[in-house]
Coordinates of C-alpha atoms and ligand atoms in Angstrom, one line a residue:
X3 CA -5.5 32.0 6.1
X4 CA -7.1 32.8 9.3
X5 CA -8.3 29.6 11.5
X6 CA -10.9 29.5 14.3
X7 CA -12.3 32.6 15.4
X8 CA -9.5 34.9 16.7
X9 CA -8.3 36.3 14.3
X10 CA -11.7 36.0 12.1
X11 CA -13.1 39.5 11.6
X12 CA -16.6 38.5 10.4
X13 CA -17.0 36.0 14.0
X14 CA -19.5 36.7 16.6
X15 CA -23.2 35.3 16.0
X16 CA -24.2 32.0 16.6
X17 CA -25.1 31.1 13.1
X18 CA -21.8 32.4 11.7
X19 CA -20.1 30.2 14.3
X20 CA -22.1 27.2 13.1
X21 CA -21.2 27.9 9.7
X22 CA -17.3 28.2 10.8
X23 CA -17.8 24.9 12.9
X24 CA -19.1 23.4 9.6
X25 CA -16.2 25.0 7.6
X26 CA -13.4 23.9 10.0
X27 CA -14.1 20.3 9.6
X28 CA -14.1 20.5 5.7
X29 CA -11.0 22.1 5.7
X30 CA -9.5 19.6 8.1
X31 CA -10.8 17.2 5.7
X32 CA -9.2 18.4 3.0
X33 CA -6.1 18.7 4.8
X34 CA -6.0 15.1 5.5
X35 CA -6.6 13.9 2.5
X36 CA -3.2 15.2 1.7
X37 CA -3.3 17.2 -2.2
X38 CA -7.1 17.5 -2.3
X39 CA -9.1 14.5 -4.1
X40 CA -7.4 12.7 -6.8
X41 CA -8.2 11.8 -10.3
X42 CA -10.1 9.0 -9.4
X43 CA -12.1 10.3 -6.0
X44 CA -13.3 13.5 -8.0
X45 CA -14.5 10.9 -10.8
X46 CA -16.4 9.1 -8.5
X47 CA -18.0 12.0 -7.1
X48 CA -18.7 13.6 -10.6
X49 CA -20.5 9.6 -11.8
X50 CA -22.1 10.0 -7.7
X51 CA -24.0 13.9 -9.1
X52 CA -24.9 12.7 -12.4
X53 CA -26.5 9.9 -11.1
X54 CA -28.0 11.7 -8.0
X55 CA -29.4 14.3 -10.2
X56 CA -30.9 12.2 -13.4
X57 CA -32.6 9.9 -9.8
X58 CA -34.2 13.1 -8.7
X59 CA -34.7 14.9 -11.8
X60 CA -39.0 14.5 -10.9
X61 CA -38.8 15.5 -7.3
X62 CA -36.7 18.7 -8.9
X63 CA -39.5 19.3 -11.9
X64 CA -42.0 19.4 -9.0
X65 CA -39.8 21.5 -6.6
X66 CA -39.4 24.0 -8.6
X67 CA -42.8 24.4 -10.3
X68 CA -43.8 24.6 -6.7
X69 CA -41.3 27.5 -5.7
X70 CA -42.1 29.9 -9.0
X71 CA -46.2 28.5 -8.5
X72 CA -45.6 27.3 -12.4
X73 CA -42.9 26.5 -14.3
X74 CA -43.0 24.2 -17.7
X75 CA -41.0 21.0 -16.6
X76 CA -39.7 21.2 -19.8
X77 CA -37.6 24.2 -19.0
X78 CA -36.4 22.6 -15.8
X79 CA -34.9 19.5 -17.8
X80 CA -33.7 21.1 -20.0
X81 CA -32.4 24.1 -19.0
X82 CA -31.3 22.9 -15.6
X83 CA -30.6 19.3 -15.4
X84 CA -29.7 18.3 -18.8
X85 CA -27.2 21.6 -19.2
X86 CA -25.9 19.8 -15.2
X87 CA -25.8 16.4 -16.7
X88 CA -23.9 17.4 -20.0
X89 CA -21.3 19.1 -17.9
X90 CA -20.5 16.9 -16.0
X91 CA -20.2 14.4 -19.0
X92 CA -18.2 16.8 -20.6
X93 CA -16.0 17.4 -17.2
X94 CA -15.3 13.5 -16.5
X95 CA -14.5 13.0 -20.6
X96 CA -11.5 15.7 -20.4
X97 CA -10.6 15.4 -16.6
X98 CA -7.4 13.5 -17.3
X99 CA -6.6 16.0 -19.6
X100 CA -7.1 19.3 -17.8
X101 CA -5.4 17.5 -14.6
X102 CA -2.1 16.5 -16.4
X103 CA 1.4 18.6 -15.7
X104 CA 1.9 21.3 -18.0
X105 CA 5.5 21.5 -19.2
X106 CA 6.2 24.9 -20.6
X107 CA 9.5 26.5 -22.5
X108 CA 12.0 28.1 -19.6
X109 CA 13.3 31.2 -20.9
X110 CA 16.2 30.3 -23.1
X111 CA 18.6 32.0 -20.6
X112 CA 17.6 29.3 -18.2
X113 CA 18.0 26.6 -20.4
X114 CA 18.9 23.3 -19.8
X115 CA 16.4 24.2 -16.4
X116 CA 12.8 23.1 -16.9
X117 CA 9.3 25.1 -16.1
X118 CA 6.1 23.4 -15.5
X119 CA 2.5 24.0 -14.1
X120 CA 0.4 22.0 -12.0
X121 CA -3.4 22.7 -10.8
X122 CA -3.8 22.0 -7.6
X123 CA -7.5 22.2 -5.5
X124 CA -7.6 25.1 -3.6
X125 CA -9.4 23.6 -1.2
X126 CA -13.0 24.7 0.2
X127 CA -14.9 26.6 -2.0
X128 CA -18.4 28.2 -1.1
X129 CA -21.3 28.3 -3.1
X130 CA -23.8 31.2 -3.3
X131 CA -26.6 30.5 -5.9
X132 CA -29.8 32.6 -7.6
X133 CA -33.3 31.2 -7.4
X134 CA -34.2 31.7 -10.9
X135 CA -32.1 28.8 -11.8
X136 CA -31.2 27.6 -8.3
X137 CA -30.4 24.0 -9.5
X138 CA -27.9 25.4 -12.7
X139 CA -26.7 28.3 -10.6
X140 CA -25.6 26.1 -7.8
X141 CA -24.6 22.8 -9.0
X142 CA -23.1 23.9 -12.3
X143 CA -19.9 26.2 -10.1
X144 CA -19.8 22.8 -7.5
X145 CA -19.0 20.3 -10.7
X146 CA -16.2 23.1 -11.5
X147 CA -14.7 23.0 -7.7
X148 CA -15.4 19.2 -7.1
X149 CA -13.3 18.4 -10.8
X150 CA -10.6 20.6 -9.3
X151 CA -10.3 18.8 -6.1
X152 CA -11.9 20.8 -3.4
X153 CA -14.5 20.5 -0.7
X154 CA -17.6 22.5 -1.2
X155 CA -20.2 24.3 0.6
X156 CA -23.2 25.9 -1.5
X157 CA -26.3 27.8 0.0
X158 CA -28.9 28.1 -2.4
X159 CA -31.6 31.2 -2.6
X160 CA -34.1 31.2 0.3
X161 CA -36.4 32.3 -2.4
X162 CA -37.0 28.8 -3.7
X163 CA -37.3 27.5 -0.6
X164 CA -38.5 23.7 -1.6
X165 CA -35.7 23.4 -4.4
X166 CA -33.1 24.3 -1.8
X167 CA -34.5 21.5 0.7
X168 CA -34.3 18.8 -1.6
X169 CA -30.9 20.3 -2.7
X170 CA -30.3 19.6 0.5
X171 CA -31.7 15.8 0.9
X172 CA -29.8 15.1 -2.4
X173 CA -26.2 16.2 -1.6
X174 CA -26.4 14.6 2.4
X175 CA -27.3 11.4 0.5
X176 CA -24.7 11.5 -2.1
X177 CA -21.3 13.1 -0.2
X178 CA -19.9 13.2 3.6
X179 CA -20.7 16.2 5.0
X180 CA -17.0 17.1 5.5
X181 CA -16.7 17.0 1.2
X182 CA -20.3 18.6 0.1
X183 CA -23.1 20.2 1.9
X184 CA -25.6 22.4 1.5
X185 CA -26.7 25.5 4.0
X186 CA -30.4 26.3 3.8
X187 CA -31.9 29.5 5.8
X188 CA -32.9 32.9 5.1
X189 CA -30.8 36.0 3.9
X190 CA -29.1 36.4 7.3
X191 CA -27.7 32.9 7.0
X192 CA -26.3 34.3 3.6
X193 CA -24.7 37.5 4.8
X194 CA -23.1 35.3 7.4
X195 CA -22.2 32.7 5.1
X196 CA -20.4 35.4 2.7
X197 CA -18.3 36.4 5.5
X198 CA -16.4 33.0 6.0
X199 CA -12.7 32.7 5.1
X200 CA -13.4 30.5 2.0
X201 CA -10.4 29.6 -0.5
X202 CA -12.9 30.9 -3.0
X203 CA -16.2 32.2 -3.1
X204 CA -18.6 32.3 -6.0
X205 CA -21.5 34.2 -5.9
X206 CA -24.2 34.6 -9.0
X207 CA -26.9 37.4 -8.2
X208 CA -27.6 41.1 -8.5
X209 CA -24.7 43.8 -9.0
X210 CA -26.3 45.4 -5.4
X211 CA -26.0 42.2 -3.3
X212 CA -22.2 40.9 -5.7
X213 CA -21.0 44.7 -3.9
X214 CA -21.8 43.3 -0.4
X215 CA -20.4 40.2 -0.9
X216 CA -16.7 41.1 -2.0
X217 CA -16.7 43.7 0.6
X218 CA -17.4 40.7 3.0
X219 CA -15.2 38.5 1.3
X220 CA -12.5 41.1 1.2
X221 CA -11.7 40.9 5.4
X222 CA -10.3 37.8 4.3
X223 CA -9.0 38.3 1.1
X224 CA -11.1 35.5 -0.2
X225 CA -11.0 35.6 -3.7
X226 CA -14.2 35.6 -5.4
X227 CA -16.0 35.0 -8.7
X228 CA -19.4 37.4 -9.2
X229 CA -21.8 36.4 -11.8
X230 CA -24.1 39.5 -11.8
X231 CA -27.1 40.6 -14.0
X232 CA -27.5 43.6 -16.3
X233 CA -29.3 44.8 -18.9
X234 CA -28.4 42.3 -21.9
X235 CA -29.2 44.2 -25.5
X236 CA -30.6 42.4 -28.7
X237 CA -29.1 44.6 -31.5
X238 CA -30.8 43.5 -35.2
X239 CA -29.2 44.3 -38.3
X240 CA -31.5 46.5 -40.8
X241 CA -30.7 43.6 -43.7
X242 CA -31.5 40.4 -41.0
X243 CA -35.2 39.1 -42.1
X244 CA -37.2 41.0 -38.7
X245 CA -39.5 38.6 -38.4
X246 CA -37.0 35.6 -38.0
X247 CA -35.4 38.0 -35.4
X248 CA -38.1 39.0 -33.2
X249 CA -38.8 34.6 -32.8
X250 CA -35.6 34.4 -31.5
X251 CA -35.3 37.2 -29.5
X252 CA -39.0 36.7 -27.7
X253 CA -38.2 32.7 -27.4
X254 CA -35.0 34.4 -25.0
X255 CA -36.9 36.5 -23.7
X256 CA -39.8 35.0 -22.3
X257 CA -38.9 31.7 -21.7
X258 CA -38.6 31.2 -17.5
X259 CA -40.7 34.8 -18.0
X260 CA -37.6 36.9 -18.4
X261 CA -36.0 35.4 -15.5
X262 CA -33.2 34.8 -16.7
X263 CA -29.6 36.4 -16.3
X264 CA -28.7 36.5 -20.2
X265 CA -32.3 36.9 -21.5
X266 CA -31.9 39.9 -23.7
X267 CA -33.2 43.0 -21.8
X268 CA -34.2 45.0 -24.2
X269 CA -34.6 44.8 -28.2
X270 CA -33.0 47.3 -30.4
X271 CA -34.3 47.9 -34.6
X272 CA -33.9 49.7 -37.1
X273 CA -36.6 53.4 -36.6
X274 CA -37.8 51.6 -39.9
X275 CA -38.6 48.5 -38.6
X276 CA -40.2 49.5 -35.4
X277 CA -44.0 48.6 -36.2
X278 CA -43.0 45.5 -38.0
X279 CA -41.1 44.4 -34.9
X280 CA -44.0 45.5 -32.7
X281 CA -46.1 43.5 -35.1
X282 CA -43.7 40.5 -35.4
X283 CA -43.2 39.9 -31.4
X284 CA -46.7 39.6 -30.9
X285 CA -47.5 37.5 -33.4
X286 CA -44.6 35.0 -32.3
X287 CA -46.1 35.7 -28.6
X288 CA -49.6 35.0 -29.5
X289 CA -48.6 31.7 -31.1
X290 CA -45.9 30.4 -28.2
X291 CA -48.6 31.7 -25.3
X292 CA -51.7 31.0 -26.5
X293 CA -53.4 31.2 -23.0
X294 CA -51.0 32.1 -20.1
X295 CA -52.9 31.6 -16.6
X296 CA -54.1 28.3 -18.2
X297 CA -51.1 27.5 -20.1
X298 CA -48.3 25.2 -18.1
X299 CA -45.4 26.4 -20.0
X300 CA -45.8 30.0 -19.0
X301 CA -43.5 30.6 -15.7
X302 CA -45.0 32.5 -12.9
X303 CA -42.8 35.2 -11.4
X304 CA -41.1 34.3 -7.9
X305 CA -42.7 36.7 -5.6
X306 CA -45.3 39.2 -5.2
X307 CA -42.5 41.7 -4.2
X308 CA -40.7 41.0 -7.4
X309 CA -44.4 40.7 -9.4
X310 CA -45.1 44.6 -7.6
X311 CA -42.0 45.6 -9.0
X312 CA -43.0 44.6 -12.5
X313 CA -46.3 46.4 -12.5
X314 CA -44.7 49.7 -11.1
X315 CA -42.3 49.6 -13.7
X316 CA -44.9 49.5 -16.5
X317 CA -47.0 51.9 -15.0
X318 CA -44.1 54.5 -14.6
X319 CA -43.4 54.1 -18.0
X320 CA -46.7 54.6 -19.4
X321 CA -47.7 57.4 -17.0
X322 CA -44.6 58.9 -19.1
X323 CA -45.9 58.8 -22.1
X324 CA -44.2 55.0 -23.9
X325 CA -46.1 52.4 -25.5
X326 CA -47.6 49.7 -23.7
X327 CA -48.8 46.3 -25.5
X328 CA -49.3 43.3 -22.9
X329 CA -50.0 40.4 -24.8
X330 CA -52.7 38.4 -23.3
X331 CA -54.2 36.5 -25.8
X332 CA -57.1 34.5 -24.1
X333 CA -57.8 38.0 -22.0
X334 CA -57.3 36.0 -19.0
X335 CA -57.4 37.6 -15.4
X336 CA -53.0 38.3 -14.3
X337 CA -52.7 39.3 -11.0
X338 CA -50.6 39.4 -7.9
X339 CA -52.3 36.3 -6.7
X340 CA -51.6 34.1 -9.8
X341 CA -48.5 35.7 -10.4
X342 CA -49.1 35.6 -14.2
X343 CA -47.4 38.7 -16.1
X344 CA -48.6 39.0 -18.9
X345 CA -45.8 39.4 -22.0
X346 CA -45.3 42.8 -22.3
X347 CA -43.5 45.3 -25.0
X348 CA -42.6 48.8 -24.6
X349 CA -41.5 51.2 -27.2
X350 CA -41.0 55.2 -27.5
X351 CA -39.9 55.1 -23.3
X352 CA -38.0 57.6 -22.0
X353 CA -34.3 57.0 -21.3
X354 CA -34.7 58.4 -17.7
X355 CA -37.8 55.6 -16.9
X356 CA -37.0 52.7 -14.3
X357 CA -37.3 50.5 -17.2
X358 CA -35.0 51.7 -19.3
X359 CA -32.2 51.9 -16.4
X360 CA -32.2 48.4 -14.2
X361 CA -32.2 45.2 -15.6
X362 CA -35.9 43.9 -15.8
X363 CA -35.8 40.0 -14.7
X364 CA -39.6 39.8 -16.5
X365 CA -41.2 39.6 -19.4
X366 CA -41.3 42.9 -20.3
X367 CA -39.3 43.6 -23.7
X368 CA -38.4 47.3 -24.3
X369 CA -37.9 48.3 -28.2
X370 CA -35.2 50.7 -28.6
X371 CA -34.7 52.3 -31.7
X372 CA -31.5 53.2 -33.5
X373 CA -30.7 54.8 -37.1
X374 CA -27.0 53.6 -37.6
X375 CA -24.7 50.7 -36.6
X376 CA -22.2 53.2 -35.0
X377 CA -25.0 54.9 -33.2
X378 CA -26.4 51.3 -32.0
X379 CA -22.8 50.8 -30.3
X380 CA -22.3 53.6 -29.0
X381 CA -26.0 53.4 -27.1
X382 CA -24.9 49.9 -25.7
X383 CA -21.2 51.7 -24.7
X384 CA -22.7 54.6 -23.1
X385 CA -24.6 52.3 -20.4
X386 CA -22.5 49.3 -18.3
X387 CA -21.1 46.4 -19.4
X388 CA -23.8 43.6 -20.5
X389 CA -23.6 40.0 -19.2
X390 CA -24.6 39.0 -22.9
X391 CA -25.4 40.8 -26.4
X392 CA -27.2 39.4 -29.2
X393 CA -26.6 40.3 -32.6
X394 CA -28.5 39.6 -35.7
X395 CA -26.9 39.8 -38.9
X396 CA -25.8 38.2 -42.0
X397 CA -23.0 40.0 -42.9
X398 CA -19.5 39.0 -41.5
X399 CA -17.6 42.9 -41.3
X400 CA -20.7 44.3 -39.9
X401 CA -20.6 41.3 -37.4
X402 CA -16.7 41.6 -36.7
X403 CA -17.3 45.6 -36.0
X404 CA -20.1 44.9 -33.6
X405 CA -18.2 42.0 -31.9
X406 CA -15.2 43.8 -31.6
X407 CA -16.4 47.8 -30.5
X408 CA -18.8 46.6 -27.8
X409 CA -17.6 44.5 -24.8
X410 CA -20.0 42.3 -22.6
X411 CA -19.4 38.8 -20.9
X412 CA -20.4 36.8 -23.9
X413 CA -22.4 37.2 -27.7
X414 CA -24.3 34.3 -29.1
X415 CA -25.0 35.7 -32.8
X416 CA -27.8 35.6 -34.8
X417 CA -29.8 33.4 -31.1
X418 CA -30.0 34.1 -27.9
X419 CA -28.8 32.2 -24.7
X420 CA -27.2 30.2 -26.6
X421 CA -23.4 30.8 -25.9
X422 CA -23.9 30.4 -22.0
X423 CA -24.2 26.7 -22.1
X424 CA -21.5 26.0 -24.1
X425 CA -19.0 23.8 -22.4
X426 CA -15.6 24.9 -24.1
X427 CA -16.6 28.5 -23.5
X428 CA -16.1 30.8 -20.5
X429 CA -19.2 32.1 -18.6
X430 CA -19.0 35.1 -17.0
X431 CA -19.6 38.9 -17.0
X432 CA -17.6 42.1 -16.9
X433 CA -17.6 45.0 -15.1
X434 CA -21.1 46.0 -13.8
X435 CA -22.0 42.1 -15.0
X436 CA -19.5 40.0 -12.8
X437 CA -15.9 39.2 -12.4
X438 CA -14.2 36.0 -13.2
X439 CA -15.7 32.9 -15.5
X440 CA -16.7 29.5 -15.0
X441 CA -18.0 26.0 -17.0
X442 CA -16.4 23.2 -18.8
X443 CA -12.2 23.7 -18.3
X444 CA -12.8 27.2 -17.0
X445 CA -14.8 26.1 -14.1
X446 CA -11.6 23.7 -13.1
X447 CA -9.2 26.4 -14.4
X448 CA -10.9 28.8 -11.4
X449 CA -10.9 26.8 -8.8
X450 CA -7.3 25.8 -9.2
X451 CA -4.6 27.4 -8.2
X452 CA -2.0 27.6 -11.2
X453 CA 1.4 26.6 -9.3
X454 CA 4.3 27.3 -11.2
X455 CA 7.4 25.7 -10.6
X456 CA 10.9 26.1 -11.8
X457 CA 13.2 23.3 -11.7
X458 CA 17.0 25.0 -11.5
X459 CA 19.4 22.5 -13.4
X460 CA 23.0 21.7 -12.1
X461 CA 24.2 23.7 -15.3
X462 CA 22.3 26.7 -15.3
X463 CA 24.5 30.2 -16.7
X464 CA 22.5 31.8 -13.5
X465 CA 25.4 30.2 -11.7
X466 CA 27.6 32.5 -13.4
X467 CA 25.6 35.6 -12.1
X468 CA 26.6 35.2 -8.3
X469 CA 28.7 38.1 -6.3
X470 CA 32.1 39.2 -6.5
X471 CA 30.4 40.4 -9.6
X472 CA 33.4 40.6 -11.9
X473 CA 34.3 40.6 -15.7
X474 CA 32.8 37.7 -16.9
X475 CA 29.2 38.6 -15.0
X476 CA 29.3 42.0 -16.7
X477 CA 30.2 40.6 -19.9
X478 CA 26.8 38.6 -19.7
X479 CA 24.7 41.5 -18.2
X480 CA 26.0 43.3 -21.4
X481 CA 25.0 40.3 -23.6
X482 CA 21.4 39.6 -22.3
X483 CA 20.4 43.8 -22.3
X484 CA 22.3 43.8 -25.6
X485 CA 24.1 47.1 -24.5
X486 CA 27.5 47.1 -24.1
X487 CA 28.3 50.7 -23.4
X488 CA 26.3 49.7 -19.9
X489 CA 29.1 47.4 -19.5
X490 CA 31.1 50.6 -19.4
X491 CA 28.8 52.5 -17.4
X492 CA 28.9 50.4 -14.4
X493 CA 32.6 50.0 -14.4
X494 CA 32.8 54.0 -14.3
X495 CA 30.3 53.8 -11.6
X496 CA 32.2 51.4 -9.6
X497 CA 35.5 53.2 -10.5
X498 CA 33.9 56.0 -9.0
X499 CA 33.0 54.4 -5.7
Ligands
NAD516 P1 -30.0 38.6 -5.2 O1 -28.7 39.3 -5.4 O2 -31.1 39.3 -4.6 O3 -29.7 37.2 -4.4 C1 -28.7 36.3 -4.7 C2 -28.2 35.6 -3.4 O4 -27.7 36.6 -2.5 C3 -29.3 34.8 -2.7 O5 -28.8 33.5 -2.5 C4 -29.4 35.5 -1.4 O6 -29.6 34.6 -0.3 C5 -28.2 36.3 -1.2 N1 -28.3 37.6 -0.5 C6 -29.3 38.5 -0.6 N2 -29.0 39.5 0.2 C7 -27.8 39.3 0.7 C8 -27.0 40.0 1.6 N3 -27.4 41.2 2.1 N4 -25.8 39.5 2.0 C9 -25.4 38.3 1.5 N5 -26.2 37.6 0.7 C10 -27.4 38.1 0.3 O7 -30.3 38.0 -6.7 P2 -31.6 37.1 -7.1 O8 -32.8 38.0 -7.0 O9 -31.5 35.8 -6.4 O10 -31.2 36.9 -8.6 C11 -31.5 37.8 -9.6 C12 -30.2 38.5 -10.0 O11 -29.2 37.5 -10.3 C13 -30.3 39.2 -11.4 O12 -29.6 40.4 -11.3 C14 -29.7 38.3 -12.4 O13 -29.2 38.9 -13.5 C15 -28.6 37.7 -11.5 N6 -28.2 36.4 -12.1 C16 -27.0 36.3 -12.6 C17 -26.6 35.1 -13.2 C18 -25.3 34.8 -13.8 O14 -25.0 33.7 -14.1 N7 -24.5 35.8 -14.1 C19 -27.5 34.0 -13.1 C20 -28.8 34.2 -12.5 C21 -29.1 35.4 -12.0

């Protein structure tokens, strides 16, 4: 891989060269300590972020109600630190495990040789993380690079600025510089940071900006993992009780306000079921929100640019003729100012709206209607590959068929979110919603490289396969291929010669 700046392509301002100064020395680290961290220095480091993060888990709660203007701190513990914390319990429980040789079956030709597989660090990996969960979205790929052995370097979203600082604070007190650190700075600092000749870069964001990284990380053939967005379906069964469905579904959906990667995007009933739905949500809305501007557990959205975005959508749509119910139950004043959306649902929109074409990051829940399951699956298969779908049903063949015809990164069934933090299963998305996965084992799994090594024995039959090639090498061509009349073959060829 390319060292210094000659043969970098990307080289040439002076904040790129900072970062390549910075990257330099943790690759020299690495390279001195030999085969990356071993079992016990990447322990120590996993105990050294658990312990860092549970000491700062206030300053965090405060950090980032300040960078959204309002977040509940009980979505912040929970859905940030403790899913950080329980991975990283999970990760030092089954290190030893996922570290250990791997002894696999040699085909039998081979035999008495031996094959194995070792994971070995790769050895600095970079870090690009989303502001809507900066902590979880940053953190959570690091405890998957650190339990694999590698140096890390993470830059967090400039759009939650304070969160990134006290990322910042945390990780210079807890690691050398040369092992951890975090960049801070604006979107320029990104762009330059995506250009560095990483081992492997993960990136979680938009599908727009995930394009512009790989093509930056492709002048060095870095490797990369995208975790994108996308517009994430809620399919409900016609026999699943609606009103059970539409809690679930507007718990995912408006917790963090929508801004949340797997949140379902849009809701899709039965055309019987539409009012009831309608109906339903609002009620569930009514009771989880009963005042929003003077309610701490309703997030504000992140920006006015992204608050501006949400208004336009809704307008569009309703200057096109859809259904628009914003749910606003103590009639408070939401504005641009406050940055209070109010939870809205939209039904009878027009395919070619904004809204019904780019994932929405905010609470705004289309209702999509659908007569039959096929026709349900085909709507989601017609459109690009979700990072989740939700499906809501009781009955097991009807499950299996939507399962199995539809593909998206993950499916938490009959809830919503809930598959993404599992530890034993992958995260990731496909297609239009990311490349690669990540978390518990598959975090270590991707920032490992899989070397697989073949031991030759002394008494190997591959001896037997070395030139003058002569009767008895035929005779065991002929034997593996099971075809003997290429036995004759080849000596008419070479009789022909
Ligand atoms: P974004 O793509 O605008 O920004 C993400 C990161 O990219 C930021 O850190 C930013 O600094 C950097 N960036 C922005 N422009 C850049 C450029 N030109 N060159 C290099 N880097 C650049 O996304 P966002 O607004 O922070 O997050 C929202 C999106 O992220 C949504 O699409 C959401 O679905 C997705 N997301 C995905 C996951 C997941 O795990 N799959 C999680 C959270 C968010």
């Amino acid at each position: 891989m390319a060292e210094g700046k000659t043969d970098d392509p990307g080289g040439g301002s002076a904040v790129r060269d900072q970062l390549m100064e910075q990257l330099n020395r943790q690759r020299t680290a690495f390279r001195e300590s030999r085969s990356g961290t071993d079992y016990a220095e990447r322990m120590v480091a996993l105990k050294a972020m658990q312990e860092a993060l549970y000491k700062y888990r206030h300053e965090y709660v405060e950090a980032v109600s300040a960078d959204f203007g309002g977040r509940a701190p009980e979505e912040t513990l929970l859905l940030e630190i403790f899913v950080l914390i329980d991975e990283i319990r999970h990760t030092r429980r089954h290190l030893k495990k996922w570290m250990k040789i791997k002894w696999v079956m040699p085909n039998w030709q081979f035999l008495p040789s031996r094959t194995k597989i070792i994971h070995q660090p790769l050895g600095v990996v970079g870090v690009m993380g989303a502001w809507n969960y900066q902590l979880l979205l940053t953190f959570g790929p690091m405890i998957g690079a650190l339990s694999a052995g590698n140096h890390v370097m993470m830059k967090p979203s400039e759009l939650a600025p304070r969160t990134a600082e006290l990322m910042q604070k945390m990780i210079s007190e807890t690691f050398p510089p040369e092992y951890v650190t975090v960049i801070t700075g604006d979107v320029d600092v990104a762009s330059a940071f995506s250009t560095l000749p990483f081992d492997h870069l993960i990136f979680t964001g938009s599908t727009r900006v995930g394009k512009i990284i790989m093509r930056n990380a492709s002048e060095h053939l870095t490797p990369v993992t995208l975790e994108l967005g996308g517009k994430s379906p809620a399919l409900v069964a016609r026999e699943f009780p609606i009103g059970s469905g539409a809690r679930r579904i507007v718990h995912g959906k408006f917790s963090n306000s929508g801004q949340t990667c797997v949140a379902p995007d849009y809701a899709m009933v039965h055309v019987d079921q539409l009012d009831t739905f309608v109906a339903e949500a609002r009620k569930v809305i009514e009771e989880f929100y009963p005042q929003l501007v003077g309610s701490d557990d309703y997030t504000r959205i992140a920006t006015k640019r992204h608050y501006d975005r949400l208004v336009s959508l809704v307008n569009e749509a309703r200057e096109k003729g859809a259904e628009v119910l914003a749910v606003n139950p103590a009639g408070e004043d939401c504005n641009a100012e406050n940055r209070v959306f109010p939870p809205t649902l939209v039904w009878n929109c027009p395919e070619d709206c904004t809204l019904m074409q780019e994932e929405l990051f905010g609470p705004i829940l289309p209702i999509v209607t659908y007569e039959t399951t096929e026709g349900a699956i085909d709507y989601i298969n017609d459109r690009p590959r979700p990072l989740a779908l939700y499906y809501f049903d009781r009955d097991h063949e009807r499950t299996w068929q939507v399962l199995t015809e539809t593909i998206s990164g993950g499916v938490t069934v009959n809830g919503c979110i809930y598959h993404l933090p599992q530890n034993n299963l992958p995260f990731g998305g496909v297609g239009d919603s990311g490349m690669g996965a990540y978390h518990g084992f598959d975090g270590f799994n991707t920032f490992s490289k899989k070397k697989a090594i073949f031991h030759q024995s002394r008494f190997a039959s591959t001896t037997l396969l070395r030139p003058p090639y002569g009767f008895l090498a035929r005779f065991i061509i002929g034997t593996l291929i099971r075809n003997w009349p290429t036995l004759d073959l080849v000596r008419r060829y070479r009789k022909g010669k």
